[in-house]
Short mmCIF file of C-alpha atoms in Angstrom, two decimals:
data_model
loop_
_atom_site.label_atom_id
_atom_site.label_comp_id
_atom_site.label_asym_id
_atom_site.label_seq_id
_atom_site.Cartn_x
_atom_site.Cartn_y
_atom_site.Cartn_z
CA UNK R 1 -78.47 51.67 -2.74
CA UNK R 2 -76.78 49.45 -5.25
CA UNK R 3 -73.18 49.57 -4.19
CA UNK R 4 -71.42 46.63 -5.65
CA UNK R 5 -67.88 45.54 -5.05
CA UNK R 6 -65.51 43.93 -7.46
CA UNK R 7 -64.59 40.45 -6.32
CA UNK R 8 -60.85 39.89 -5.99
CA UNK R 9 -59.62 37.50 -8.67
CA UNK R 10 -57.74 35.37 -6.15
CA UNK R 11 -60.86 34.88 -4.06
CA UNK R 12 -62.83 33.85 -7.09
CA UNK R 13 -60.19 31.38 -8.12
CA UNK R 14 -60.02 29.86 -4.64
CA UNK R 15 -63.76 29.57 -4.29
CA UNK R 16 -64.06 28.03 -7.74
CA UNK R 17 -61.48 25.37 -6.95
CA UNK R 18 -63.25 24.46 -3.70
CA UNK R 19 -66.63 24.27 -5.39
CA UNK R 20 -65.29 22.07 -8.18
CA UNK R 21 -63.76 19.78 -5.57
CA UNK R 22 -67.16 19.47 -3.91
CA UNK R 23 -68.80 18.66 -7.22
CA UNK R 24 -66.22 15.95 -7.89
CA UNK R 25 -66.95 14.10 -4.63
CA UNK R 26 -70.60 15.00 -4.30
CA UNK R 27 -73.83 13.10 -4.65
CA UNK R 28 -74.46 9.85 -6.46
CA UNK R 29 -76.47 11.73 -9.10
CA UNK R 30 -73.88 14.38 -9.78
CA UNK R 31 -74.27 15.74 -13.32
CA UNK R 32 -73.28 19.36 -12.76
CA UNK R 33 -69.50 19.25 -12.84
CA UNK R 34 -69.37 21.51 -15.88
CA UNK R 35 -71.52 24.25 -14.31
CA UNK R 36 -69.91 27.46 -13.07
CA UNK R 37 -69.85 27.42 -9.29
CA UNK R 38 -71.91 30.13 -7.66
CA UNK R 39 -70.53 32.15 -4.73
CA UNK R 40 -73.02 30.50 -2.40
CA UNK R 41 -72.12 27.05 -3.65
CA UNK R 42 -68.48 27.89 -3.12
CA UNK R 43 -69.16 29.23 0.35
CA UNK R 44 -71.11 26.10 1.17
CA UNK R 45 -68.33 23.91 -0.05
CA UNK R 46 -65.72 25.72 2.01
CA UNK R 47 -67.76 25.10 5.12
CA UNK R 48 -68.65 21.47 4.50
CA UNK R 49 -65.24 19.78 4.77
CA UNK R 50 -66.98 16.42 4.90
CA UNK R 51 -64.63 13.74 6.24
CA UNK R 52 -63.80 11.11 3.65
CA UNK R 53 -65.18 8.33 5.84
CA UNK R 54 -68.61 9.99 6.23
CA UNK R 55 -71.15 8.61 3.76
CA UNK R 56 -72.99 11.20 1.71
CA UNK R 57 -76.62 11.58 2.86
CA UNK R 58 -79.18 10.27 0.46
CA UNK R 59 -80.62 12.91 -1.84
CA UNK R 60 -83.83 14.40 -0.47
CA UNK R 61 -83.54 12.47 2.79
CA UNK R 62 -83.97 15.61 4.92
CA UNK R 63 -87.50 17.03 4.61
CA UNK R 64 -88.08 20.65 5.67
CA UNK R 65 -91.19 22.84 5.83
CA UNK R 66 -90.69 26.31 4.27
CA UNK R 67 -93.32 29.03 4.89
CA UNK R 68 -92.92 31.51 2.03
CA UNK R 69 -94.63 34.03 -0.27
CA UNK R 70 -94.79 31.31 -2.87
CA UNK R 71 -97.21 32.97 -5.29
CA UNK R 72 -97.40 35.07 -8.47
CA UNK R 73 -94.14 36.16 -10.04
CA UNK R 74 -92.27 34.87 -6.98
CA UNK R 75 -92.98 31.21 -7.80
CA UNK R 76 -90.28 30.87 -10.52
CA UNK R 77 -87.82 32.63 -8.20
CA UNK R 78 -88.44 30.15 -5.37
CA UNK R 79 -88.37 27.22 -7.79
CA UNK R 80 -85.07 28.30 -9.34
CA UNK R 81 -83.49 28.86 -5.92
CA UNK R 82 -84.71 25.43 -4.80
CA UNK R 83 -83.26 23.86 -7.93
CA UNK R 84 -79.91 25.55 -7.33
CA UNK R 85 -79.90 24.29 -3.75
CA UNK R 86 -80.14 20.71 -5.02
CA UNK R 87 -76.55 21.16 -6.23
CA UNK R 88 -75.43 22.61 -2.90
CA UNK R 89 -77.37 20.54 -0.34
CA UNK R 90 -78.84 17.61 -2.31
CA UNK R 91 -79.80 15.84 0.89
CA UNK R 92 -82.47 18.50 1.60
CA UNK R 93 -85.95 18.66 0.10
CA UNK R 94 -88.20 21.58 1.06
CA UNK R 95 -91.97 21.75 0.85
CA UNK R 96 -93.33 25.29 0.45
CA UNK R 97 -96.39 26.43 2.36
CA UNK R 98 -97.90 29.58 0.82
CA UNK R 99 -97.75 32.39 3.39
CA UNK R 100 -101.03 34.11 4.25
CA UNK R 101 -101.49 37.82 3.46
CA UNK R 102 -102.39 38.51 7.07
CA UNK R 103 -99.72 40.76 8.61
CA UNK R 104 -97.89 37.74 10.05
CA UNK R 105 -100.83 36.55 12.13
CA UNK R 106 -100.62 32.93 10.93
CA UNK R 107 -96.90 32.62 11.56
CA UNK R 108 -97.38 34.12 15.02
CA UNK R 109 -100.10 31.57 15.68
CA UNK R 110 -97.69 28.82 14.63
CA UNK R 111 -95.15 30.22 17.09
CA UNK R 112 -97.67 30.38 19.93
CA UNK R 113 -98.65 26.76 19.26
CA UNK R 114 -95.04 25.62 19.10
CA UNK R 115 -95.44 24.52 15.49
CA UNK R 116 -93.30 26.94 13.52
CA UNK R 117 -92.16 25.67 10.09
CA UNK R 118 -88.48 24.81 9.85
CA UNK R 119 -87.81 27.87 7.66
CA UNK R 120 -89.90 31.01 7.28
CA UNK R 121 -89.63 34.68 6.32
CA UNK R 122 -89.15 36.93 9.34
CA UNK R 123 -89.43 40.72 9.38
CA UNK R 124 -87.46 42.67 11.97
CA UNK R 125 -90.64 43.11 14.02
CA UNK R 126 -91.34 39.37 13.96
CA UNK R 127 -87.71 38.70 14.86
CA UNK R 128 -88.05 40.82 17.99
CA UNK R 129 -91.26 39.01 18.95
CA UNK R 130 -89.83 35.53 18.38
CA UNK R 131 -86.62 36.43 20.19
CA UNK R 132 -88.61 37.16 23.33
CA UNK R 133 -90.47 33.86 23.07
CA UNK R 134 -87.18 32.01 22.40
CA UNK R 135 -88.36 30.60 19.07
CA UNK R 136 -85.51 31.69 16.80
CA UNK R 137 -82.39 29.76 15.89
CA UNK R 138 -79.31 31.96 16.24
CA UNK R 139 -77.52 31.78 12.90
CA UNK R 140 -74.19 33.38 13.83
CA UNK R 141 -72.11 30.22 13.36
CA UNK R 142 -73.87 29.31 10.10
CA UNK R 143 -73.35 32.81 8.70
CA UNK R 144 -69.66 32.78 9.58
CA UNK R 145 -68.97 29.18 8.50
CA UNK R 146 -70.53 29.79 5.10
CA UNK R 147 -68.90 33.19 4.62
CA UNK R 148 -72.30 34.78 3.94
CA UNK R 149 -71.24 38.34 4.75
CA UNK R 150 -68.59 38.27 2.02
CA UNK R 151 -71.34 37.60 -0.53
CA UNK R 152 -73.26 40.78 0.38
CA UNK R 153 -72.46 44.25 -0.87
CA UNK R 154 -71.53 46.92 1.67
CA UNK R 155 -74.97 48.53 1.86
CA UNK R 156 -76.64 45.17 2.56
CA UNK R 157 -74.27 43.77 5.20
CA UNK R 158 -75.97 45.64 8.09
CA UNK R 159 -79.23 43.81 7.30
CA UNK R 160 -77.54 40.55 8.31
CA UNK R 161 -77.10 41.52 11.93
CA UNK R 162 -79.63 42.33 14.62
CA UNK R 163 -79.01 45.25 16.98
CA UNK R 164 -77.99 42.72 19.67
CA UNK R 165 -75.09 41.61 17.49
CA UNK R 166 -76.55 38.25 16.46
CA UNK R 167 -77.94 37.05 13.15
CA UNK R 168 -81.45 35.58 13.12
CA UNK R 169 -82.05 35.65 9.36
CA UNK R 170 -80.16 36.14 6.12
CA UNK R 171 -81.52 38.95 3.88
CA UNK R 172 -83.10 37.81 0.64
CA UNK R 173 -83.95 41.13 -1.07
CA UNK R 174 -82.59 44.65 -1.16
CA UNK R 175 -83.86 47.82 0.45
CA UNK R 176 -87.06 49.03 -1.19
CA UNK R 177 -88.94 52.32 -1.12
CA UNK R 178 -92.69 52.62 -0.78
CA UNK R 179 -94.12 54.08 -3.99
CA UNK R 180 -97.41 54.87 -5.69
CA UNK R 181 -98.04 53.32 -9.09
CA UNK R 182 -100.30 55.18 -11.50
CA UNK R 183 -102.12 54.40 -14.72
CA UNK R 184 -100.76 56.89 -17.28
CA UNK R 185 -103.59 56.16 -19.68
CA UNK R 186 -106.29 56.98 -17.11
CA UNK R 187 -104.60 60.24 -16.18
CA UNK R 188 -104.31 61.25 -19.85
CA UNK R 189 -107.86 60.21 -20.78
CA UNK R 190 -109.33 62.18 -17.89
CA UNK R 191 -107.09 65.22 -18.17
CA UNK R 192 -105.67 64.82 -14.67
CA UNK R 193 -102.21 66.17 -13.81
CA UNK R 194 -99.84 63.54 -12.38
CA UNK R 195 -99.19 64.67 -8.79
CA UNK R 196 -95.71 65.79 -7.83
CA UNK R 197 -96.77 67.17 -4.42
CA UNK R 198 -99.66 67.07 -1.98
CA UNK R 199 -101.81 69.89 -3.42
CA UNK R 200 -101.77 68.17 -6.82
CA UNK R 201 -102.51 64.81 -5.21
CA UNK R 202 -105.61 66.26 -3.56
CA UNK R 203 -106.80 67.67 -6.89
CA UNK R 204 -106.20 64.32 -8.61
CA UNK R 205 -108.23 62.48 -5.94
CA UNK R 206 -111.13 64.90 -6.36
CA UNK R 207 -110.99 64.62 -10.16
CA UNK R 208 -111.06 60.80 -10.24
CA UNK R 209 -113.71 60.60 -7.52
CA UNK R 210 -115.91 62.91 -9.61
CA UNK R 211 -115.58 60.48 -12.53
CA UNK R 212 -116.47 57.48 -10.35
CA UNK R 213 -112.94 56.07 -10.62
CA UNK R 214 -111.32 54.93 -7.36
CA UNK R 215 -108.37 57.30 -6.90
CA UNK R 216 -106.14 54.89 -4.94
CA UNK R 217 -106.34 51.08 -4.67
CA UNK R 218 -105.34 50.12 -1.12
CA UNK R 219 -105.31 46.59 0.29
CA UNK R 220 -106.32 47.67 3.75
CA UNK R 221 -107.23 44.12 4.76
CA UNK R 222 -103.55 44.23 5.67
CA UNK R 223 -102.65 47.00 8.09
CA UNK R 224 -99.25 48.13 6.91
CA UNK R 225 -100.39 50.05 3.77
CA UNK R 226 -102.30 52.52 5.97
CA UNK R 227 -99.18 53.04 8.09
CA UNK R 228 -97.14 53.51 4.91
CA UNK R 229 -99.48 56.23 3.63
CA UNK R 230 -99.33 58.03 6.97
CA UNK R 231 -95.55 57.74 7.00
CA UNK R 232 -95.40 59.19 3.47
CA UNK R 233 -97.52 62.14 4.61
CA UNK R 234 -95.42 62.76 7.73
CA UNK R 235 -92.11 62.54 5.84
CA UNK R 236 -93.58 64.82 3.17
CA UNK R 237 -94.58 67.28 5.89
CA UNK R 238 -91.02 67.85 7.05
CA UNK R 239 -89.91 65.05 9.40
CA UNK R 240 -87.70 62.64 7.45
CA UNK R 241 -87.65 60.24 10.43
CA UNK R 242 -91.37 59.56 9.95
CA UNK R 243 -92.99 56.94 12.15
CA UNK R 244 -89.64 55.18 12.60
CA UNK R 245 -88.56 58.14 14.72
CA UNK R 246 -91.38 57.39 17.18
CA UNK R 247 -90.54 53.68 17.13
CA UNK R 248 -87.01 54.69 18.14
CA UNK R 249 -88.38 56.46 21.22
CA UNK R 250 -88.17 60.04 19.96
CA UNK R 251 -90.90 62.68 19.53
CA UNK R 252 -94.68 62.38 19.64
CA UNK R 253 -97.75 62.87 17.48
CA UNK R 254 -98.26 66.50 18.55
CA UNK R 255 -95.22 67.66 16.59
CA UNK R 256 -96.02 69.77 13.52
CA UNK R 257 -95.08 67.24 10.84
CA UNK R 258 -97.13 64.50 12.50
CA UNK R 259 -100.19 66.72 12.88
CA UNK R 260 -99.86 68.01 9.32
CA UNK R 261 -99.31 64.53 7.91
CA UNK R 262 -102.37 63.22 9.73
CA UNK R 263 -104.43 66.14 8.40
CA UNK R 264 -103.34 65.31 4.84
CA UNK R 265 -104.61 61.71 5.17
CA UNK R 266 -107.90 62.94 6.66
CA UNK R 267 -108.35 65.45 3.87
CA UNK R 268 -107.62 62.88 1.15
CA UNK R 269 -110.02 60.38 2.72
CA UNK R 270 -112.76 63.02 2.89
CA UNK R 271 -112.16 63.72 -0.80
CA UNK R 272 -112.75 60.04 -1.64
CA UNK R 273 -109.22 58.59 -1.70
CA UNK R 274 -110.16 54.91 -1.26
CA UNK R 275 -113.06 52.62 -2.06
CA UNK R 276 -115.63 51.53 0.52
CA UNK R 277 -114.34 47.98 0.17
CA UNK R 278 -110.71 48.86 0.83
CA UNK R 279 -110.70 47.21 4.26
CA UNK R 280 -111.84 43.91 2.79
CA UNK R 281 -109.37 44.11 -0.09
CA UNK R 282 -106.28 41.88 -0.34
CA UNK R 283 -103.09 42.75 -2.17
CA UNK R 284 -104.13 40.59 -5.14
CA UNK R 285 -107.56 42.25 -5.20
CA UNK R 286 -106.07 45.75 -5.17
CA UNK R 287 -103.59 44.91 -7.91
CA UNK R 288 -106.42 43.50 -10.04
CA UNK R 289 -108.53 46.61 -9.40
CA UNK R 290 -105.64 48.80 -10.53
CA UNK R 291 -104.83 46.61 -13.55
CA UNK R 292 -108.46 46.69 -14.72
CA UNK R 293 -108.56 50.50 -14.78
CA UNK R 294 -111.04 50.75 -11.90
CA UNK R 295 -108.43 52.57 -9.82
CA UNK R 296 -106.07 55.30 -11.03
CA UNK R 297 -103.30 54.68 -8.49
CA UNK R 298 -102.04 51.81 -6.34
CA UNK R 299 -99.81 51.89 -3.27
CA UNK R 300 -97.24 49.19 -2.57
CA UNK R 301 -93.51 48.66 -2.24
CA UNK R 302 -91.12 48.96 -5.16
CA UNK R 303 -90.65 45.18 -5.08
CA UNK R 304 -93.95 44.93 -7.00
CA UNK R 305 -92.58 46.58 -10.13
CA UNK R 306 -92.16 43.30 -12.01
CA UNK R 307 -95.66 42.11 -11.10
CA UNK R 308 -97.40 45.42 -11.90
CA UNK R 309 -95.55 45.93 -15.16
CA UNK R 310 -96.55 42.43 -16.21
CA UNK R 311 -100.21 43.43 -15.77
CA UNK R 312 -100.17 46.95 -17.27
CA UNK R 313 -97.03 47.19 -19.41
CA UNK R 314 -96.20 50.71 -20.57
CA UNK R 315 -99.48 52.06 -19.14
CA UNK R 316 -97.94 52.14 -15.65
CA UNK R 317 -95.50 54.61 -14.12
CA UNK R 318 -94.37 55.35 -10.58
CA UNK R 319 -94.34 58.36 -8.27
CA UNK R 320 -92.34 58.64 -5.06
CA UNK R 321 -93.50 61.50 -2.86
CA UNK R 322 -96.91 62.86 -3.95
CA UNK R 323 -97.75 63.65 -0.32
CA UNK R 324 -94.82 66.08 0.11
CA UNK R 325 -95.35 69.80 0.53
CA UNK R 326 -93.20 70.59 -2.49
CA UNK R 327 -92.15 68.84 -5.68
CA UNK R 328 -88.76 67.16 -6.00
CA UNK R 329 -88.42 65.66 -2.53
CA UNK R 330 -86.15 62.60 -2.33
CA UNK R 331 -86.89 61.75 1.30
CA UNK R 332 -88.50 58.34 1.08
CA UNK R 333 -90.73 56.06 3.09
CA UNK R 334 -89.89 52.36 3.21
CA UNK R 335 -86.36 51.12 3.51
CA UNK R 336 -84.14 48.43 4.89
CA UNK R 337 -84.08 46.45 8.09
CA UNK R 338 -82.82 43.22 9.57
CA UNK R 339 -85.06 40.62 7.91
CA UNK R 340 -84.96 37.53 5.74
CA UNK R 341 -85.31 33.75 5.94
CA UNK R 342 -85.16 32.52 9.53
CA UNK R 343 -85.26 29.12 11.23
CA UNK R 344 -87.26 27.72 14.11
CA UNK R 345 -85.14 26.95 17.15
CA UNK R 346 -87.36 23.91 17.74
CA UNK R 347 -86.80 22.44 14.28
CA UNK R 348 -85.66 18.81 14.56
CA UNK R 349 -83.10 19.62 11.88
CA UNK R 350 -82.30 23.17 13.02
CA UNK R 351 -78.63 23.24 12.02
CA UNK R 352 -79.31 21.81 8.57
CA UNK R 353 -82.29 24.13 8.16
CA UNK R 354 -80.17 27.13 9.14
CA UNK R 355 -77.49 26.32 6.58
CA UNK R 356 -80.15 25.73 3.94
CA UNK R 357 -81.97 29.00 4.81
CA UNK R 358 -78.75 31.01 4.67
CA UNK R 359 -77.64 29.66 1.30
CA UNK R 360 -81.18 29.66 -0.10
CA UNK R 361 -81.39 33.38 0.74
CA UNK R 362 -78.39 34.05 -1.48
CA UNK R 363 -79.78 31.95 -4.32
CA UNK R 364 -83.17 33.65 -3.92
CA UNK R 365 -81.58 37.13 -4.10
CA UNK R 366 -79.70 36.02 -7.20
CA UNK R 367 -82.84 34.77 -8.93
CA UNK R 368 -84.76 37.95 -8.04
CA UNK R 369 -82.22 39.83 -10.16
CA UNK R 370 -82.00 37.29 -12.97
CA UNK R 371 -85.72 36.60 -13.36
CA UNK R 372 -87.45 39.73 -12.02
CA UNK R 373 -84.72 42.29 -12.73
CA UNK R 374 -84.55 43.70 -9.22
CA UNK R 375 -82.53 46.89 -9.63
CA UNK R 376 -81.16 46.86 -6.07
CA UNK R 377 -79.28 43.61 -5.64
CA UNK R 378 -77.86 42.80 -2.20
CA UNK R 379 -75.04 40.75 -3.70
CA UNK R 380 -71.43 41.43 -4.58
CA UNK R 381 -71.78 39.20 -7.61
CA UNK R 382 -72.82 41.14 -10.69
CA UNK R 383 -75.83 39.51 -12.31
CA UNK R 384 -77.57 40.26 -15.58
CA UNK R 385 -81.40 40.13 -15.73
CA UNK R 386 -82.57 37.70 -18.38
CA UNK R 387 -84.95 40.22 -19.94
CA UNK R 388 -83.31 43.45 -18.80
CA UNK R 389 -85.05 46.09 -16.71
CA UNK R 390 -88.60 47.07 -17.61
CA UNK R 391 -89.48 50.75 -17.95
CA UNK R 392 -90.32 51.46 -14.32
CA UNK R 393 -87.48 49.33 -12.99
CA UNK R 394 -85.06 51.37 -15.11
CA UNK R 395 -86.61 54.59 -13.79
CA UNK R 396 -86.32 53.36 -10.21
CA UNK R 397 -82.72 52.28 -10.79
CA UNK R 398 -81.82 55.70 -12.19
CA UNK R 399 -83.70 57.64 -9.50
CA UNK R 400 -82.60 55.62 -6.48
CA UNK R 401 -79.19 57.31 -6.51
CA UNK R 402 -81.04 60.51 -5.53
CA UNK R 403 -82.77 59.03 -2.47
CA UNK R 404 -81.64 61.05 0.54
CA UNK R 405 -83.31 59.27 3.45
CA UNK R 406 -85.54 56.29 4.15
CA UNK R 407 -87.69 55.26 7.08
CA UNK R 408 -88.95 51.68 7.18
CA UNK R 409 -92.03 49.64 6.44
CA UNK R 410 -94.30 48.79 9.39
CA UNK R 411 -92.85 45.30 9.81
CA UNK R 412 -89.51 46.97 10.44
CA UNK R 413 -90.70 48.57 13.69
CA UNK R 414 -88.94 47.00 16.65
CA UNK R 415 -91.31 48.07 19.44
CA UNK R 416 -94.09 45.49 19.13
CA UNK R 417 -96.59 47.64 21.07
CA UNK R 418 -95.86 50.62 18.81
CA UNK R 419 -96.29 48.50 15.69
CA UNK R 420 -99.63 47.17 16.88
CA UNK R 421 -101.20 50.49 17.79
CA UNK R 422 -99.83 52.53 14.88
CA UNK R 423 -101.18 49.99 12.39
CA UNK R 424 -104.56 49.95 14.12
CA UNK R 425 -104.73 53.74 14.47
CA UNK R 426 -103.55 54.36 10.90
CA UNK R 427 -106.43 52.24 9.68
CA UNK R 428 -108.85 54.26 11.79
CA UNK R 429 -107.46 57.45 10.26
CA UNK R 430 -107.81 55.95 6.80
CA UNK R 431 -111.42 55.04 7.59
CA UNK R 432 -112.29 58.64 8.43
CA UNK R 433 -111.32 59.24 12.07
CA UNK R 434 -110.94 62.94 12.91
CA UNK R 435 -107.36 64.18 13.12
CA UNK R 436 -107.67 65.50 16.68
CA UNK R 437 -108.96 62.15 17.91
CA UNK R 438 -106.20 60.33 16.04
CA UNK R 439 -103.49 62.53 17.58
CA UNK R 440 -104.94 62.19 21.09
CA UNK R 441 -105.42 58.42 20.88
CA UNK R 442 -101.99 57.86 19.36
CA UNK R 443 -100.17 59.95 21.97
CA UNK R 444 -101.82 57.93 24.74
CA UNK R 445 -100.91 54.66 23.04
CA UNK R 446 -97.36 55.90 22.45
CA UNK R 447 -96.94 56.63 26.14
CA UNK R 448 -98.08 53.12 27.00
CA UNK R 449 -95.85 51.52 24.35
CA UNK R 450 -92.78 53.22 25.79
CA UNK R 451 -93.27 51.96 29.35
#
């Protein structure tokens, strides 16, 4: 996942010269001439080519709204990226609006009302929706003019382009797997074996339930974690395509792996997998429940490693496929997709916003590595985390070379009807719906979604 390319020395030299030239003729408040130019700054400079007779825009004169996950450990990342952008596009000032943890409902409401922020995070599913409603700015020219693709490593370049050949967002993070975090101390204190496959997971759930400890903290107020658990169970039951296979128009829920995976979720729920309040629980609530020792395990994406380790330190470890039939599976749920920071087509400053979003994405990806030690950078540039990798990040970095396959997270589904019903039905299964009813309902919904 972390393929990185060595940057040709000549390219570096050329980009550095261009960036220094930009710094020399830049803003009135220029005090950064001694700083090393970043690739994104260099790319920006190469595209600017501002005519000598054009006056430089006043610093901060262009105000943009930026809808973002501006919370928790992400705040310093956004702030650092914003600060770096002051050197690249000093005329722009962005105001962050904290994104709701609501499965993109608020941003979709903005779109329906014609009031999208200038810049916002867009998943591949949201991109497909906003494409149909003609709300997205096509970023092809911005991507090419700023040489964005050259800044991405080979494994990340496909995330820049939609299946229709256009770019609607620039990726800001790497490809992550869905994982289950566990509290090592709780497992040791209660004499519970750490699951390596489904039969052990079922025993662990029963053991913690018997001790009045919630086995798995799930923030089911959002719908995608239920779909992730089901996908993990299906992949672990023998179909590495998981739910993404159905989204692609192949197969149905009556196939063996889908029936078996659904039965695993039903069995775990019956054994007491989640708390009664799971469907009113937010991501922050679930993380706090796990950090306090009230839950033994916690499901989320691998991007949460920095945040979870900050809360639990060496008490926490990660497991990848505890819903698989056998131990040692490296077929993963989660994965990459076309997503990142996008721009509203109706923005009054759409072209400026698009350039800012594209270059901000690169600076954001850079700061995720420097400040949070993401072990799967999307960038060619080799970056060193300020504090090194924590224990679970190092484990993930070492293990990720063994990953054989990945599916995608729910927001990566491209069929909007499929995404809607599989998230709804997965929640019903997680709330105790019988497997036969789930299979029957889902097959009917699948047939409708494919029309």
